[in-house]
């Protein structure tokens, strides 16, 4: 066998060269080194080196600010070796050459960093010269040969398993990342480009793909996002048909504002359900991209919002809450933190009192800030130019639909395609091919069964009905004639849905839903409870239900598309359809990514044919200002808030502000009876009469100031649009303080029962008397104090006349308060509905309105010192009314999308706190909970995490404020 010598390993610190120096083999190099050392020593001996030498040395070193921070040995070596690098080191072995390149790279990096520490030049004084000379030449130093030897030793001792070129590449990449991170940290507030996805990082595109399933944008979306006005942050209104993908563009712009410009954003949506849906949908983006998503709907929302130092916020708000939010930002001088406002359904500017609130909000933003960008999403309007003038915005319009829509009408047993180019507007398409018996023809003269069975259960269908009762009747009629095979379609999933509906009603279920759900049908209108509505919507979206009979409100709310949309009648209640309503309904036809086309069928009677022709061929309606709606309540409220927020304090300033409103743009079109100047004068007079403002005059002008009552009025958002409620509330609260009953909630509930709900309910006197007798003596005494004694209720229940004048407002208000009182005690909406013989939908509306009004009354009392006892009382009552469940379920129901039955499920499964839910595994959650899909579980967990982060951030902000050094600390 051949002896193999064992491999010898050396320590990293061992001198591999010993007494041998390889550079001795090159005497010319050694001579050059000796000469350089002598020159260096000569410079060290000189106290005042020649100017030429100083210039030569200066040329070899980096800027002197960086020089002072470097070791003397390195400076000396650099000054000598710089002259030899090109010539002498070019012959080094490849491995040594790579090591030397790495050293040079590190030197270059060090010089760059040190040279940029300060921009102050080093003054050339004698004192500084002396200091530099002392620092440049230490008492002892290594020879150049030692320096070269040390370098080669480091190269040889380096691990051979890692390629020097790879290490250098890694060093370069690390450096690039470091520089990029520094650039990110110091990025200008105006920079709007952080990546290739419309100025956003690629991570955003990946998230949209992961969370939404969207891999590519439509052409119109890319065009819109690349518009000059978008790039330059000018205001924009863009209009597309329903289901065209408008919202995604708005969300990308919101993300760009949050991430690139580091500004807060406000997203205004018309309904509470849409706000909650959007909060759930964007919570995951907030967690991944590190921004807060805050809900402002119903009784939720903080005024002013929490001030955050390190994170940006996206406020998702209803129309009313958005107005209050903007007011609070103006009042606290924080409007500059807001960068972007997006308004969905901008055409709702023409929608009564809610349109007036949108106009007030946008007018204040335009007047107070030039930096806030406003983006409006709108249906196609006939007078879009008026809105452009008002918002100083550009307009982008496109007729794109992801799925082709074909519109039809049905007359008798014939189907006609809508074609406005035709003289008759309708072109014959086909005859209905469905055999009807005489009994069936009598029950279904409009052939709805024939129309729906052409598409269900394979595809989905929406049937819009003129009334709520008609929705239930049509659903019941259809299922009577459906075949048994419909019962077998997704039978297990429908059984689960029925169980969930029963749980939501605490054991009760609507008999109509119990009958129609097994066939895959349901109805959808405001008569459902919030939880029933959510279960029905989710089941329809997941394909468990294939048909919904619904009212027109579904078209304006959550997005529930269908293969076929049927309009049972061209009426909403007794009013003929508007063009915008018709387009909104038929726009639900066609599901992007599922259907290749969508169909709408409008069922007509012969008497409606002429009106229907106008409906399908007419241009879109115009949108008009509603500030003068209902005898000018909008403009009156606007002027009060302008004075209260110190935006204006004179008649002239108020007029100047109004010149920037839509009302001013359309002044001639609206044919106002008075000029805007006369309107201003009249409103100021009314506000003064009601003791909401004061007017002080001097020789030159009048000064307008808000009173405490006026400030309380505009801060109570539900009060601001009807100032008569303000005076009524003030009187009721003042009277209540005299004998406030606190041993039950009844008195407080009476004070927060909404005034606008009173006209919607007529008391049943027998029920009234029965409930009255169940009250305690203290509660009956309180009832008598507000104006409803027992004798009055007893006489009315017995059918006797009452001689004394009765305040019907007080009587009806107390009746509604008794409904709420029973609801808080039982927390069972179904049993309370049965007890008072009211629809569960009405009680749900009463509960939602009361929680919102209670929040408004709380803000009202906070501004008036005499009502200080109400502050703590109403804060807790608002919380109780918002959820109306047992206390242990409230933390879970604070999470967007978690209703009572789901909260009970979670609580029973061990998820008893917000922390449990925020840290849950969505996969485990979906398997644990019945009727909970993975996507829904993801959204619930993300919403819980966002809420937990929000609460933690609020506490941290309080801690930081407490520990912060006061800026005005007295000094000696």
mmCIF file of N, CA and C in Angstrom, residues 35-82:
data_model
loop_
_atom_site.group_PDB
_atom_site.id
_atom_site.type_symbol
_atom_site.label_atom_id
_atom_site.label_comp_id
_atom_site.label_asym_id
_atom_site.label_seq_id
_atom_site.Cartn_x
_atom_site.Cartn_y
_atom_site.Cartn_z
ATOM 1 N N UNK A 35 12.010 53.473 -1.396
ATOM 2 C CA UNK A 35 12.021 54.884 -1.779
ATOM 3 C C UNK A 35 10.771 55.604 -1.258
ATOM 4 N N UNK A 36 9.627 54.913 -1.395
ATOM 5 C CA UNK A 36 8.370 55.516 -0.943
ATOM 6 C C UNK A 36 8.374 55.738 0.567
ATOM 7 N N UNK A 37 8.981 54.773 1.311
ATOM 8 C CA UNK A 37 9.033 54.909 2.768
ATOM 9 C C UNK A 37 9.906 56.084 3.172
ATOM 10 N N UNK A 38 11.025 56.224 2.470
ATOM 11 C CA UNK A 38 11.922 57.332 2.800
ATOM 12 C C UNK A 38 11.235 58.670 2.570
ATOM 13 N N UNK A 39 10.500 58.766 1.463
ATOM 14 C CA UNK A 39 9.776 60.009 1.169
ATOM 15 C C UNK A 39 8.744 60.292 2.262
ATOM 16 N N UNK A 40 8.103 59.236 2.696
ATOM 17 C CA UNK A 40 7.076 59.387 3.743
ATOM 18 C C UNK A 40 7.704 59.846 5.053
ATOM 19 N N UNK A 41 8.873 59.237 5.390
ATOM 20 C CA UNK A 41 9.565 59.628 6.624
ATOM 21 C C UNK A 41 10.056 61.064 6.542
ATOM 22 N N UNK A 42 10.478 61.445 5.357
ATOM 23 C CA UNK A 42 10.937 62.811 5.153
ATOM 24 C C UNK A 42 9.792 63.811 5.409
ATOM 25 N N UNK A 43 8.616 63.438 4.949
ATOM 26 C CA UNK A 43 7.443 64.300 5.196
ATOM 27 C C UNK A 43 7.120 64.369 6.677
ATOM 28 N N UNK A 44 7.320 63.238 7.370
ATOM 29 C CA UNK A 44 7.008 63.208 8.806
ATOM 30 C C UNK A 44 7.952 64.101 9.585
ATOM 31 N N UNK A 45 9.220 64.160 9.140
ATOM 32 C CA UNK A 45 10.202 64.983 9.849
ATOM 33 C C UNK A 45 9.982 66.452 9.632
ATOM 34 N N UNK A 46 9.323 66.794 8.595
ATOM 35 C CA UNK A 46 9.102 68.214 8.258
ATOM 36 C C UNK A 46 7.884 68.740 9.004
ATOM 37 N N UNK A 47 8.031 69.897 9.666
ATOM 38 C CA UNK A 47 6.892 70.506 10.385
ATOM 39 C C UNK A 47 6.011 71.293 9.464
ATOM 40 N N UNK A 48 6.554 71.731 8.349
ATOM 41 C CA UNK A 48 5.754 72.492 7.380
ATOM 42 C C UNK A 48 6.077 71.985 5.998
ATOM 43 N N UNK A 49 5.405 70.907 5.537
ATOM 44 C CA UNK A 49 5.758 70.283 4.260
ATOM 45 C C UNK A 49 5.557 71.243 3.107
ATOM 46 N N UNK A 50 6.342 71.036 2.070
ATOM 47 C CA UNK A 50 6.217 71.905 0.887
ATOM 48 C C UNK A 50 4.807 71.821 0.319
ATOM 49 N N UNK A 51 4.389 72.935 -0.258
ATOM 50 C CA UNK A 51 3.036 73.011 -0.826
ATOM 51 C C UNK A 51 2.791 71.935 -1.875
ATOM 52 N N UNK A 52 3.791 71.693 -2.698
ATOM 53 C CA UNK A 52 3.602 70.716 -3.767
ATOM 54 C C UNK A 52 3.319 69.332 -3.208
ATOM 55 N N UNK A 53 4.123 68.987 -2.137
ATOM 56 C CA UNK A 53 3.932 67.665 -1.531
ATOM 57 C C UNK A 53 2.554 67.553 -0.892
ATOM 58 N N UNK A 54 2.132 68.636 -0.237
ATOM 59 C CA UNK A 54 0.793 68.637 0.371
ATOM 60 C C UNK A 54 -0.268 68.423 -0.691
ATOM 61 N N UNK A 55 -0.091 69.113 -1.828
ATOM 62 C CA UNK A 55 -1.066 68.944 -2.905
ATOM 63 C C UNK A 55 -1.065 67.507 -3.414
ATOM 64 N N UNK A 56 0.166 66.905 -3.532
ATOM 65 C CA UNK A 56 0.237 65.534 -4.016
ATOM 66 C C UNK A 56 -0.457 64.585 -3.058
ATOM 67 N N UNK A 57 -0.170 64.782 -1.749
ATOM 68 C CA UNK A 57 -0.789 63.902 -0.759
ATOM 69 C C UNK A 57 -2.298 64.113 -0.700
ATOM 70 N N UNK A 58 -2.711 65.359 -0.821
ATOM 71 C CA UNK A 58 -4.146 65.658 -0.796
ATOM 72 C C UNK A 58 -4.864 64.978 -1.948
ATOM 73 N N UNK A 59 -4.202 64.944 -3.058
ATOM 74 C CA UNK A 59 -4.824 64.301 -4.229
ATOM 75 C C UNK A 59 -5.019 62.804 -4.020
ATOM 76 N N UNK A 60 -4.189 62.224 -3.095
ATOM 77 C CA UNK A 60 -4.264 60.786 -2.879
ATOM 78 C C UNK A 60 -5.261 60.392 -1.801
ATOM 79 N N UNK A 61 -5.779 61.361 -1.050
ATOM 80 C CA UNK A 61 -6.659 60.998 0.062
ATOM 81 C C UNK A 61 -8.069 61.517 -0.156
ATOM 82 N N UNK A 62 -9.015 60.961 0.583
ATOM 83 C CA UNK A 62 -10.406 61.404 0.480
ATOM 84 C C UNK A 62 -10.588 62.732 1.173
ATOM 85 N N UNK A 63 -11.804 63.312 1.132
ATOM 86 C CA UNK A 63 -12.068 64.576 1.816
ATOM 87 C C UNK A 63 -11.653 64.502 3.272
ATOM 88 N N UNK A 64 -11.147 65.654 3.800
ATOM 89 C CA UNK A 64 -10.475 65.645 5.083
ATOM 90 C C UNK A 64 -11.397 65.392 6.259
ATOM 91 N N UNK A 65 -12.713 65.656 6.104
ATOM 92 C CA UNK A 65 -13.625 65.341 7.198
ATOM 93 C C UNK A 65 -13.604 63.850 7.479
ATOM 94 N N UNK A 66 -13.600 63.059 6.411
ATOM 95 C CA UNK A 66 -13.527 61.618 6.578
ATOM 96 C C UNK A 66 -12.149 61.195 7.022
ATOM 97 N N UNK A 67 -11.100 61.905 6.610
ATOM 98 C CA UNK A 67 -9.722 61.562 6.916
ATOM 99 C C UNK A 67 -9.476 61.510 8.408
ATOM 100 N N UNK A 68 -10.049 62.442 9.147
ATOM 101 C CA UNK A 68 -9.768 62.534 10.577
ATOM 102 C C UNK A 68 -10.300 61.344 11.347
ATOM 103 N N UNK A 69 -11.232 60.618 10.771
ATOM 104 C CA UNK A 69 -11.845 59.487 11.460
ATOM 105 C C UNK A 69 -11.148 58.167 11.152
ATOM 106 N N UNK A 70 -10.161 58.207 10.301
ATOM 107 C CA UNK A 70 -9.509 56.954 9.889
ATOM 108 C C UNK A 70 -8.211 56.746 10.669
ATOM 109 N N UNK A 71 -7.804 55.502 10.769
ATOM 110 C CA UNK A 71 -6.558 55.212 11.482
ATOM 111 C C UNK A 71 -5.374 55.741 10.712
ATOM 112 N N UNK A 72 -4.351 56.136 11.442
ATOM 113 C CA UNK A 72 -3.167 56.730 10.802
ATOM 114 C C UNK A 72 -2.449 55.705 9.938
ATOM 115 N N UNK A 73 -2.440 54.444 10.423
ATOM 116 C CA UNK A 73 -1.737 53.431 9.655
ATOM 117 C C UNK A 73 -2.357 53.246 8.278
ATOM 118 N N UNK A 74 -3.704 53.211 8.242
ATOM 119 C CA UNK A 74 -4.386 53.027 6.961
ATOM 120 C C UNK A 74 -4.141 54.196 6.032
ATOM 121 N N UNK A 75 -4.087 55.413 6.588
ATOM 122 C CA UNK A 75 -3.848 56.591 5.746
ATOM 123 C C UNK A 75 -2.455 56.534 5.152
ATOM 124 N N UNK A 76 -1.512 56.170 5.999
ATOM 125 C CA UNK A 76 -0.131 56.097 5.510
ATOM 126 C C UNK A 76 -0.005 55.053 4.420
ATOM 127 N N UNK A 77 -0.591 53.892 4.678
ATOM 128 C CA UNK A 77 -0.508 52.826 3.684
ATOM 129 C C UNK A 77 -1.193 53.235 2.389
ATOM 130 N N UNK A 78 -2.357 53.851 2.522
ATOM 131 C CA UNK A 78 -3.090 54.270 1.316
ATOM 132 C C UNK A 78 -2.268 55.236 0.497
ATOM 133 N N UNK A 79 -1.642 56.213 1.172
ATOM 134 C CA UNK A 79 -0.934 57.247 0.427
ATOM 135 C C UNK A 79 0.232 56.682 -0.364
ATOM 136 N N UNK A 80 0.841 55.617 0.131
ATOM 137 C CA UNK A 80 1.977 55.007 -0.568
ATOM 138 C C UNK A 80 1.498 53.993 -1.603
ATOM 139 N N UNK A 81 0.555 53.148 -1.147
ATOM 140 C CA UNK A 81 0.150 52.055 -2.020
ATOM 141 C C UNK A 81 -0.644 52.514 -3.219
ATOM 142 N N UNK A 82 -1.302 53.686 -3.112
ATOM 143 C CA UNK A 82 -2.100 54.163 -4.244
ATOM 144 C C UNK A 82 -1.258 54.278 -5.497
#
